[in-house]
Short mmCIF file of C-alpha atoms and ligand atoms in Angstrom, two decimals:
data_model
loop_
_atom_site.label_atom_id
_atom_site.label_comp_id
_atom_site.label_asym_id
_atom_site.label_seq_id
_atom_site.Cartn_x
_atom_site.Cartn_y
_atom_site.Cartn_z
CA MET A 21 120.21 84.03 87.50
CA LEU A 22 123.14 84.79 89.52
CA SER A 23 123.00 88.26 88.44
CA ILE A 24 119.43 88.36 89.88
CA LEU A 25 120.99 87.42 92.82
CA ARG A 26 124.23 89.82 92.49
CA THR A 27 121.99 92.11 92.30
CA LEU A 28 119.59 91.82 95.25
CA TRP A 29 122.30 91.89 97.52
CA GLY A 30 123.79 94.95 95.70
CA VAL A 31 120.38 96.91 96.36
CA PHE A 32 120.28 95.46 99.98
CA LEU A 33 123.95 97.03 100.58
CA HIS A 34 122.43 100.02 100.01
CA MET A 35 120.65 99.78 103.64
CA PHE A 36 123.90 100.42 104.93
CA ARG A 37 124.41 103.44 102.84
CA SER A 38 124.07 107.43 104.59
CA ARG A 39 120.94 109.48 102.71
CA GLU A 40 121.26 111.07 99.92
CA THR A 41 117.99 113.52 101.39
CA ILE A 42 118.47 116.52 102.25
CA GLN A 43 115.61 116.90 104.97
CA TYR A 44 114.41 120.90 103.96
CA PRO A 45 112.81 122.51 105.99
CA GLU A 46 115.09 122.02 109.08
CA GLN A 47 118.21 121.28 107.57
CA ASN A 48 119.28 124.13 104.70
CA ILE A 49 119.24 123.50 101.33
CA LEU A 50 122.76 123.79 99.45
CA ASP A 51 123.15 128.13 98.49
CA PRO A 52 124.32 127.56 95.39
CA PRO A 53 125.78 131.78 94.21
CA ARG A 54 124.10 131.74 90.90
CA PHE A 55 120.57 130.59 91.79
CA ARG A 56 117.73 132.15 90.98
CA GLY A 57 115.05 133.52 93.38
CA ARG A 58 113.36 136.77 94.53
CA ILE A 59 113.71 139.51 92.07
CA ILE A 60 115.05 142.55 93.42
CA LEU A 61 116.13 146.24 91.71
CA SER A 62 118.76 147.62 93.15
CA LEU A 63 120.33 151.06 93.85
CA ASP A 64 123.92 151.99 92.55
CA PRO A 65 126.24 153.08 94.85
CA ASP A 66 125.44 156.79 95.26
CA GLY A 67 121.76 155.48 96.49
CA GLN A 68 119.94 156.13 93.46
CA GLU A 69 118.11 154.00 91.32
CA ARG A 70 119.80 152.22 88.80
CA CYS A 71 116.99 151.09 86.17
CA VAL A 72 116.51 153.61 83.44
CA ALA A 73 112.99 152.22 82.45
CA CYS A 74 114.62 150.99 78.94
CA TYR A 75 111.92 148.03 78.90
CA LEU A 76 114.36 145.82 77.89
CA CYS A 77 113.48 142.84 80.85
CA SER A 78 110.00 143.69 80.29
CA ALA A 79 110.88 142.74 76.36
CA ALA A 80 113.05 139.36 76.84
CA CYS A 81 110.75 138.20 79.56
CA PRO A 82 109.20 135.31 77.92
CA VAL A 83 106.44 134.81 79.93
CA ASP A 84 105.27 138.85 79.95
CA CYS A 85 105.28 139.12 83.54
CA ILE A 86 107.24 142.68 84.27
CA ALA A 87 105.36 145.74 83.88
CA LEU A 88 106.61 148.98 84.19
CA GLN A 89 106.37 153.30 82.26
CA ALA A 90 109.64 155.16 82.16
CA ALA A 91 109.23 159.15 83.93
CA GLN A 92 111.90 161.68 84.00
CA ASP A 93 113.56 163.16 86.97
CA VAL A 94 114.41 167.12 86.23
CA ASN A 95 117.77 166.04 85.69
CA GLY A 96 116.34 164.34 82.36
CA ARG A 97 117.80 161.25 84.29
CA ARG A 98 114.60 158.03 83.56
CA TYR A 99 113.34 156.15 86.14
CA PRO A 100 110.32 154.45 86.13
CA GLU A 101 107.34 155.26 87.56
CA PHE A 102 105.62 152.19 88.36
CA PHE A 103 107.51 148.65 88.14
CA ARG A 104 105.49 145.10 88.46
CA ILE A 105 106.43 142.28 88.68
CA ASN A 106 104.04 139.37 88.32
CA PHE A 107 105.78 136.75 90.18
CA SER A 108 102.40 134.23 90.15
CA ARG A 109 103.92 134.33 86.41
CA CYS A 110 107.08 134.54 86.82
CA ILE A 111 108.91 131.36 85.62
CA LEU A 112 112.36 132.53 87.56
CA CYS A 113 114.66 131.84 84.04
CA GLY A 114 116.98 134.86 84.71
CA PHE A 115 116.59 136.53 81.58
CA CYS A 116 115.68 139.99 82.72
CA GLU A 117 119.20 140.34 84.76
CA GLU A 118 121.28 139.44 81.23
CA ALA A 119 118.79 141.79 79.46
CA CYS A 120 119.75 144.37 81.53
CA PRO A 121 122.30 147.06 80.81
CA THR A 122 122.32 148.72 84.10
CA TYR A 123 122.50 145.67 86.48
CA ALA A 124 118.87 147.00 88.04
CA ILE A 125 117.17 144.28 88.47
CA GLN A 126 118.61 141.36 89.76
CA LEU A 127 118.09 137.68 90.60
CA THR A 128 118.55 136.12 94.25
CA ASN A 129 118.36 133.60 96.55
CA ASP A 130 114.88 133.83 98.09
CA PHE A 131 112.69 131.42 96.97
CA GLU A 132 110.51 130.40 100.24
CA PHE A 133 107.85 133.80 98.45
CA SER A 134 104.21 131.50 98.96
CA GLU A 135 101.17 133.48 99.40
CA TYR A 136 97.91 132.31 99.94
CA ASP A 137 96.59 134.85 97.89
CA ARG A 138 97.16 134.92 93.96
CA ASN A 139 96.80 138.71 94.35
CA ASN A 140 100.24 138.90 96.88
CA MET A 141 102.23 137.65 93.98
CA VAL A 142 102.24 141.04 92.13
CA TYR A 143 105.21 142.78 93.80
CA GLU A 144 105.29 146.44 93.07
CA LYS A 145 108.91 149.17 93.07
CA GLU A 146 108.37 149.58 96.95
CA ASP A 147 108.22 145.55 97.05
CA LEU A 148 111.36 144.75 95.06
CA LEU A 149 113.80 147.89 95.51
CA ILE A 150 116.87 146.79 97.94
CA SER A 151 118.78 149.50 99.59
CA GLY A 152 122.11 148.60 98.17
CA PRO A 153 123.97 147.59 94.89
CA GLY A 154 123.66 143.99 95.09
CA LYS A 155 125.65 142.08 92.99
CA HIS A 156 127.94 144.67 91.31
CA PRO A 157 128.91 147.26 94.26
CA ASP A 158 131.03 149.02 92.35
CA TYR A 159 129.30 149.21 89.02
CA ASN A 160 127.47 152.51 88.16
CA PHE A 161 125.58 153.08 84.97
CA PHE A 162 125.64 156.88 84.75
CA ARG A 163 130.10 156.51 85.60
CA VAL A 164 131.13 154.22 82.81
CA ALA A 165 128.29 155.27 79.91
CA GLY A 166 124.80 157.20 79.02
CA VAL A 167 124.25 160.87 79.19
CA ALA A 168 124.69 163.82 81.59
CA VAL A 169 121.84 163.38 83.54
CA GLY A 170 123.43 165.12 87.27
CA VAL A 171 125.46 162.19 87.96
CA LYS A 172 128.79 163.76 86.03
CA GLY A 173 129.53 166.04 83.12
CA LYS A 174 129.83 165.94 79.80
CA GLY A 175 133.50 163.69 78.96
CA GLU A 176 133.75 163.35 82.18
CA SER A 177 132.80 159.17 82.11
CA GLU A 178 136.07 156.33 82.98
CA ASN A 179 137.83 156.41 79.79
CA GLU A 180 135.93 158.94 78.25
CA LEU A 181 137.87 161.83 76.03
CA PRO A 182 136.49 165.00 77.22
CA PRO A 183 133.82 166.36 74.14
CA VAL A 184 134.92 167.70 71.16
CA ASP A 185 135.39 171.43 70.38
CA VAL A 186 133.60 170.71 67.16
CA ARG A 187 134.58 174.48 66.30
CA SER A 188 137.90 173.70 66.24
CA LEU A 189 139.47 172.91 62.92
CA LEU A 190 142.41 171.77 64.95
CA PRO A 191 142.37 167.63 65.47
CA MET B 18 79.41 77.05 123.26
CA ASN B 19 82.30 78.87 124.44
CA GLU B 20 84.04 77.01 121.41
CA ILE B 21 82.32 78.80 119.24
CA LEU B 22 82.57 82.14 120.75
CA LEU B 23 86.60 81.40 120.76
CA HIS B 24 86.45 80.59 117.37
CA ILE B 25 84.81 83.69 116.10
CA ILE B 26 86.81 85.61 117.99
CA ILE B 27 89.53 83.63 116.82
CA ALA B 28 88.11 84.62 112.86
CA LEU B 29 87.84 87.58 113.61
CA VAL B 30 91.54 88.47 114.86
CA VAL B 31 93.00 87.39 112.24
CA LEU B 32 90.51 89.51 109.89
CA ILE B 33 91.60 92.77 111.23
CA GLY B 34 95.32 91.09 111.77
CA ALA B 35 95.19 90.64 107.94
CA MET B 36 93.18 94.08 107.01
CA SER B 37 95.80 96.35 108.91
CA VAL B 38 98.83 94.41 108.15
CA SER B 39 98.52 94.70 104.42
CA ALA B 40 97.38 98.68 105.42
CA SER B 41 100.87 99.10 106.93
CA LEU B 42 102.29 97.37 104.53
CA ILE B 43 102.18 100.57 102.38
CA TRP B 44 104.00 102.22 104.77
CA LEU B 45 106.28 99.29 104.76
CA GLU B 46 106.69 99.02 101.47
CA ARG B 47 107.73 102.77 101.05
CA ARG B 48 109.94 103.19 103.85
CA LEU B 49 112.10 99.64 102.76
CA LEU B 50 112.09 101.38 99.35
CA GLY B 51 113.54 104.93 100.23
CA VAL B 52 116.40 102.89 102.61
CA TRP B 53 116.93 100.65 99.40
CA GLN B 54 117.40 103.37 97.40
CA ASP B 55 119.18 105.69 99.48
CA ARG B 56 116.35 108.01 100.60
CA TYR B 57 113.68 108.22 103.46
CA GLY B 58 110.38 107.75 102.07
CA PRO B 59 107.17 108.89 104.68
CA ASN B 60 109.05 109.82 107.37
CA ARG B 61 107.07 113.99 108.21
CA VAL B 62 103.27 112.10 109.22
CA GLY B 63 103.69 110.68 113.05
CA PRO B 64 106.74 109.03 114.29
CA PHE B 65 108.62 107.35 111.48
CA GLY B 66 105.89 108.54 109.46
CA LEU B 67 103.47 105.73 110.54
CA PHE B 68 100.22 107.84 110.20
CA GLN B 69 100.81 107.86 106.53
CA VAL B 70 98.88 104.97 106.28
CA MET B 71 95.95 106.90 107.79
CA ALA B 72 96.58 109.88 105.83
CA ASP B 73 96.23 107.64 103.06
CA MET B 74 93.58 106.01 103.82
CA ILE B 75 91.57 109.11 104.76
CA LYS B 76 92.44 110.22 101.55
CA ILE B 77 91.18 108.04 99.80
CA PHE B 78 87.87 107.56 101.13
CA PHE B 79 87.47 111.44 100.46
CA LYS B 80 88.44 110.51 96.68
CA GLU B 81 85.76 111.12 93.85
CA ASP B 82 84.79 107.51 93.21
CA TRP B 83 83.40 107.81 89.49
CA ILE B 84 82.62 105.41 87.25
CA PRO B 85 82.72 105.48 83.97
CA PRO B 86 79.86 106.09 81.81
CA PHE B 87 80.49 103.23 79.56
CA ALA B 88 81.55 101.00 81.76
CA ASP B 89 79.43 97.77 82.93
CA LYS B 90 78.60 98.83 86.50
CA PRO B 91 77.23 95.97 88.63
CA VAL B 92 80.25 94.07 87.42
CA PHE B 93 82.93 97.21 87.60
CA VAL B 94 81.58 97.22 91.19
CA LEU B 95 81.79 93.50 91.83
CA ALA B 96 85.45 93.34 90.78
CA PRO B 97 87.36 94.66 93.66
CA ALA B 98 85.10 92.92 96.20
CA ILE B 99 85.73 89.96 94.81
CA ILE B 100 89.67 90.19 94.55
CA VAL B 101 89.77 91.07 98.34
CA ALA B 102 87.32 88.38 99.08
CA ALA B 103 89.51 85.78 97.11
CA THR B 104 92.80 86.58 98.85
CA LEU B 105 91.22 87.19 102.17
CA ILE B 106 89.01 83.80 102.48
CA PRO B 107 92.35 81.66 102.45
CA TYR B 108 93.47 82.68 105.32
CA ALA B 109 90.92 80.52 107.04
CA VAL B 110 93.52 77.58 106.74
CA ILE B 111 96.69 78.98 108.17
CA PRO B 112 97.75 77.42 111.47
CA PHE B 113 98.75 80.81 113.23
CA SER B 114 100.53 78.40 116.34
CA PRO B 115 98.99 75.22 117.99
CA GLY B 116 94.99 75.03 117.70
CA ILE B 117 94.99 78.85 116.64
CA VAL B 118 93.47 78.07 113.02
CA VAL B 119 90.24 79.67 111.77
CA ALA B 120 89.13 76.56 109.53
CA ASN B 121 91.33 73.09 109.97
CA LEU B 122 90.24 71.66 107.02
CA ASN B 123 91.80 68.74 105.95
CA ILE B 124 92.24 70.07 102.18
CA GLY B 125 93.63 73.56 103.49
CA LEU B 126 96.30 73.82 100.47
CA LEU B 127 93.86 72.47 97.58
CA PHE B 128 91.65 75.00 99.18
CA PHE B 129 94.48 77.32 99.35
CA LEU B 130 94.33 76.64 95.59
CA ALA B 131 91.23 77.46 94.28
CA MET B 132 91.05 80.34 96.02
CA ALA B 133 94.18 82.00 94.35
CA SER B 134 92.87 81.11 90.98
CA LEU B 135 89.17 82.62 91.88
CA SER B 136 91.18 85.83 93.06
CA VAL B 137 91.94 85.80 88.57
CA TYR B 138 88.43 86.51 88.44
CA GLY B 139 88.62 89.87 90.05
CA ILE B 140 90.97 90.48 87.61
CA VAL B 141 89.03 89.35 84.38
CA LEU B 142 86.47 91.19 85.17
CA GLY B 143 87.75 94.39 86.39
CA GLY B 144 89.64 94.88 82.92
CA TRP B 145 86.48 93.45 80.63
CA SER B 146 83.73 95.58 82.54
CA SER B 147 85.97 98.53 81.81
CA ARG B 148 85.22 98.53 78.51
CA SER B 149 88.52 100.69 77.83
CA LYS B 150 91.27 99.44 75.85
CA TYR B 151 94.27 99.66 78.27
CA PRO B 152 92.31 97.36 81.10
CA LEU B 153 91.47 94.80 78.91
CA LEU B 154 95.20 94.34 77.13
CA GLY B 155 95.95 94.34 81.31
CA SER B 156 93.62 91.71 82.29
CA LEU B 157 94.01 89.50 78.93
CA ARG B 158 97.89 89.75 80.67
CA ALA B 159 96.95 88.92 84.10
CA THR B 160 94.65 85.91 82.41
CA ALA B 161 97.40 83.79 80.92
CA GLN B 162 99.93 84.99 83.21
CA LEU B 163 98.16 83.67 86.15
CA LEU B 164 96.59 80.76 84.77
CA SER B 165 100.18 79.82 83.78
CA TYR B 166 101.79 80.26 86.72
CA GLU B 167 99.03 78.48 88.24
CA VAL B 168 100.13 75.44 86.83
CA PHE B 169 102.88 74.73 88.87
CA MET B 170 102.60 76.77 91.32
CA GLY B 171 100.17 73.26 92.65
CA LEU B 172 102.81 71.18 91.56
CA SER B 173 105.59 72.54 92.94
CA LEU B 174 104.08 72.28 96.49
CA MET B 175 102.95 68.35 95.64
CA GLY B 176 106.55 67.42 96.72
CA VAL B 177 105.30 68.77 100.40
CA VAL B 178 102.44 67.31 100.40
CA MET B 179 103.97 64.02 99.35
CA MET B 180 106.54 64.52 102.35
CA ALA B 181 104.22 65.52 104.89
CA GLY B 182 101.60 62.79 103.62
CA SER B 183 98.81 65.26 103.89
CA PHE B 184 96.88 68.25 102.35
CA SER B 185 95.90 69.82 105.97
CA LEU B 186 98.38 72.97 106.84
CA GLU B 187 98.22 71.58 110.55
CA ALA B 188 99.68 68.52 109.62
CA ILE B 189 102.37 69.90 107.25
CA VAL B 190 103.68 72.18 110.13
CA GLU B 191 103.82 69.04 112.24
CA ALA B 192 105.74 66.81 109.64
CA GLN B 193 108.45 69.81 109.84
CA ARG B 194 109.44 68.92 113.08
CA GLY B 195 112.35 67.66 112.19
CA LEU B 196 113.65 69.48 109.28
CA TRP B 197 112.60 72.38 107.35
CA PHE B 198 110.73 71.54 104.12
CA CYS B 199 113.00 74.49 102.71
CA ILE B 200 115.68 72.07 102.19
CA PRO B 201 114.86 68.71 100.62
CA GLN B 202 112.15 70.16 98.65
CA PHE B 203 114.60 73.50 98.05
CA ALA B 204 113.39 73.44 94.10
CA GLY B 205 110.18 73.26 95.17
CA PHE B 206 110.67 76.22 97.55
CA VAL B 207 112.15 78.88 94.66
CA ILE B 208 109.76 77.67 92.41
CA PHE B 209 107.12 78.09 94.79
CA PHE B 210 108.27 81.76 95.91
CA ILE B 211 108.59 82.75 92.05
CA ALA B 212 104.96 81.55 91.30
CA GLY B 213 103.73 83.42 94.67
CA LEU B 214 105.41 86.27 92.92
CA ALA B 215 103.53 85.92 89.41
CA GLU B 216 100.09 85.27 91.30
CA THR B 217 100.65 88.57 93.34
CA HIS B 218 101.55 90.40 90.46
CA ARG B 219 104.06 91.76 92.16
CA LEU B 220 107.95 93.44 90.22
CA PRO B 221 109.32 91.58 88.47
CA PHE B 222 106.03 90.15 87.59
CA ASP B 223 103.94 92.76 87.42
CA LEU B 224 102.88 93.03 83.44
CA PRO B 225 99.18 93.12 84.03
CA GLU B 226 99.36 96.73 85.57
CA ALA B 227 103.02 97.73 83.78
CA GLU B 228 102.66 101.39 84.34
CA SER B 229 105.26 102.18 81.34
CA GLU B 230 102.97 100.61 79.14
CA LEU B 231 99.29 100.11 80.17
CA ILE B 232 98.65 103.65 82.24
CA SER B 233 97.95 101.09 85.19
CA GLY B 234 96.62 97.95 83.80
CA PHE B 235 93.48 96.33 85.02
CA HIS B 236 92.84 98.98 87.19
CA THR B 237 93.27 101.71 85.06
CA GLU B 238 89.54 102.59 84.78
CA TYR B 239 89.20 102.60 88.74
CA SER B 240 89.44 105.79 91.65
CA GLY B 241 88.72 106.22 94.84
CA LEU B 242 87.73 102.84 97.46
CA LYS B 243 87.38 100.70 94.74
CA PHE B 244 91.12 101.32 93.57
CA GLY B 245 91.87 101.24 96.94
CA MET B 246 90.01 97.95 97.05
CA PHE B 247 92.47 96.55 94.00
CA PHE B 248 95.56 98.22 96.32
CA VAL B 249 94.89 95.92 99.64
CA GLY B 250 94.04 92.97 97.59
CA GLU B 251 97.73 92.73 96.76
CA TYR B 252 99.31 93.66 99.43
CA LEU B 253 96.61 91.28 101.13
CA GLY B 254 97.96 88.67 98.24
CA VAL B 255 101.58 89.59 99.25
CA THR B 256 100.73 88.69 103.00
CA PHE B 257 99.54 85.80 102.59
CA THR B 258 102.21 84.46 100.19
CA SER B 259 104.83 85.10 102.88
CA LEU B 260 102.31 83.54 105.17
CA MET B 261 102.28 80.32 103.23
CA ILE B 262 106.03 80.09 102.25
CA ALA B 263 106.76 80.31 106.18
CA THR B 264 104.31 77.75 106.56
CA LEU B 265 105.31 75.31 104.13
CA PHE B 266 108.76 75.45 103.55
CA PHE B 267 109.78 77.00 106.69
CA GLY B 268 108.20 75.11 109.97
CA GLY B 269 104.91 77.81 110.40
CA TRP B 270 104.83 78.36 113.89
CA GLN B 271 108.00 75.85 114.71
CA GLY B 272 111.04 77.66 116.12
CA PRO B 273 113.23 77.55 119.69
CA LEU B 274 112.96 79.61 122.36
CA LEU B 275 110.15 82.42 121.44
CA PRO B 276 106.60 81.24 121.82
CA PRO B 277 104.91 80.18 117.91
CA ILE B 278 102.46 83.49 117.67
CA VAL B 279 105.92 85.02 116.91
CA TRP B 280 107.28 82.52 114.95
CA LEU B 281 105.57 82.64 112.09
CA PRO B 282 104.68 86.46 111.80
CA GLY B 283 108.61 87.24 111.88
CA LYS B 284 108.91 84.28 109.75
CA THR B 285 106.33 86.41 107.04
CA LEU B 286 107.72 89.20 107.91
CA VAL B 287 111.04 88.25 106.30
CA PHE B 288 109.23 86.85 103.23
CA ILE B 289 107.69 90.26 103.37
CA CYS B 290 111.01 92.13 102.82
CA LEU B 291 112.11 90.10 100.72
CA PHE B 292 109.44 90.72 98.23
CA ILE B 293 109.66 94.65 98.32
CA LEU B 294 113.71 93.66 98.22
CA ILE B 295 112.89 92.11 94.83
CA ARG B 296 110.59 95.26 94.16
CA ALA B 297 113.92 97.57 94.38
CA ALA B 298 115.86 95.85 92.52
CA LEU B 299 114.81 93.38 89.59
CA PRO B 300 113.34 95.21 86.29
CA ARG B 301 110.24 93.39 84.54
CA PRO B 302 110.65 91.09 81.54
CA ARG B 303 109.30 91.17 78.11
CA TYR B 304 106.01 89.64 77.96
CA ASP B 305 106.67 86.17 75.98
CA GLN B 306 109.76 86.54 78.41
CA LEU B 307 107.65 85.88 80.74
CA MET B 308 105.41 83.24 79.61
CA SER B 309 108.41 80.84 78.01
CA PHE B 310 109.74 81.19 81.04
CA ALA B 311 107.43 80.08 82.86
CA TRP B 312 106.25 77.53 80.18
CA LYS B 313 109.79 76.50 79.31
CA ILE B 314 111.84 76.47 82.22
CA LEU B 315 109.74 76.18 85.66
CA LEU B 316 107.01 73.40 84.23
CA PRO B 317 109.19 71.06 83.53
CA LEU B 318 111.63 71.73 86.59
CA SER B 319 108.74 71.40 88.91
CA LEU B 320 108.18 68.31 87.38
CA LEU B 321 111.57 67.08 88.07
CA ASN B 322 111.07 68.22 91.08
CA LEU B 323 108.01 65.92 91.55
CA LEU B 324 109.15 62.84 90.18
CA ALA B 325 112.31 63.07 92.40
CA THR B 326 111.00 63.62 95.43
CA ALA B 327 108.65 60.92 95.00
CA GLY B 328 111.47 58.47 94.02
CA VAL B 329 113.16 59.12 96.98
CA LEU B 330 110.16 58.44 99.10
CA LEU B 331 109.79 55.34 97.05
CA ILE B 332 113.13 54.04 98.05
CA LEU B 333 112.90 55.23 101.69
CA ARG B 334 109.89 53.79 102.68
CA LYS B 335 110.65 50.58 100.85
S1 SF4 C 18 112.96 135.70 85.45
FE1 SF4 C 18 112.03 135.53 83.57
S2 SF4 C 18 109.96 135.32 83.90
FE2 SF4 C 18 110.90 136.00 85.87
S3 SF4 C 18 110.83 138.10 85.18
FE3 SF4 C 18 112.63 137.94 84.78
S4 SF4 C 18 112.71 137.07 82.68
FE4 SF4 C 18 110.54 137.35 83.52
S1 SF4 C 19 115.58 146.76 84.76
FE1 SF4 C 19 117.06 147.39 83.51
S2 SF4 C 19 116.35 146.08 81.68
FE2 SF4 C 19 114.49 146.99 83.19
S3 SF4 C 19 114.13 148.80 82.95
FE3 SF4 C 19 115.48 148.56 84.23
S4 SF4 C 19 116.70 149.01 83.14
FE4 SF4 C 19 115.16 148.45 82.09
#
């Protein structure tokens, strides 16, 4: 009986506590840095598309909402001919970002992208591409790895030795 | 002629007042529950979310009103009406201030008890005519619960009746001029309050609808406006029980300074808030605990209270 009265009193005292609710549209919600929101495609520091159309994001995606088609430019650098994300299916899990070897695909803090028409939720490459490097400002995939596609010559990558002359017998 | 007109006006005002108060209780309850759980509750529609009630009403009006094909149609339709009618009729015997009462019955209290028992029919028939298992279980529970709590609901009020020497609510209010009955009849007040909670099947006595076990209890199959009727019936019951507590134990319309027409609603509001606070704070007991609490603790207590009151009165009268 006493415990019941104590409970009642304790709950009554909550009247004078501050409210936990965040009044969202008027008040901004917390902005955690690793929030997983709308997906973008980023450019490398040299201003070229980072995506090498390896299909890893598309394969990792649990709901299969990424569609792309690989193509090659004159230097042999791969890029996506089209890159399409269907946000009405995307569950914002972030697997694509983890799968990407080039940091091309990234999730951002924006989550306010509702549409009246479902077709408007399908984002093409033009809608996804941003004009900067996103979360990894200094990273350029082709400067640390990959084949020579006009970004650097053979053996000029960071931490890479010059190519071995296979015809020479010297060590 | 004038007197008849006055009576009709009083009856209409009471009817509309009771309906609109119990409708706005939905808002009050949600706001208060929010306050006691450190959140805001509905605050978007209109000032302080006051128009939420209207939005809810509009929504419930336009919901599909579906009657399951396996249900017993006439009874299914009738059940919510019985609940609302049986909880609305006893408002007639409440004296709101001297002279303002719809029907000054000299057996007002008995009339209220009779109507309270009648409202069980709404629940039983609602559950029975749905012809599916959860409503039936809910209404079985409701029957047992309401019947057993009614026994000492009546008994707990007999102390008040003895002290006032009348079944008429007006006489009972008059008899509290010196001392409110909540002091000499404190046990009666507590028992009546608990019985009132059970009678309106509010948490923690909401075993008939226990969402976690019975989906929604006796009104599982109801939708649209019929569901709304059950809802309004419940809030009418809450308002009425609070009114009864204020009338029987807290001096009714009596009070210093302010006019009587302010005092009774004020006291009622306090008890309504207490109902909601109890809902916010206490968990639901097990069903067997509920029944044994009624028969093993509250019934003997109310009998003892009756005995003690009678004895003291007998000694005082001598
Ligand atoms: S966040 Fe998840 S669901 Fe969305 S595109 Fe990336 S992998 Fe697919
Ligand atoms: S976004 Fe990344 S993972 Fe997806 S195709 Fe392009 S490079 Fe590969």
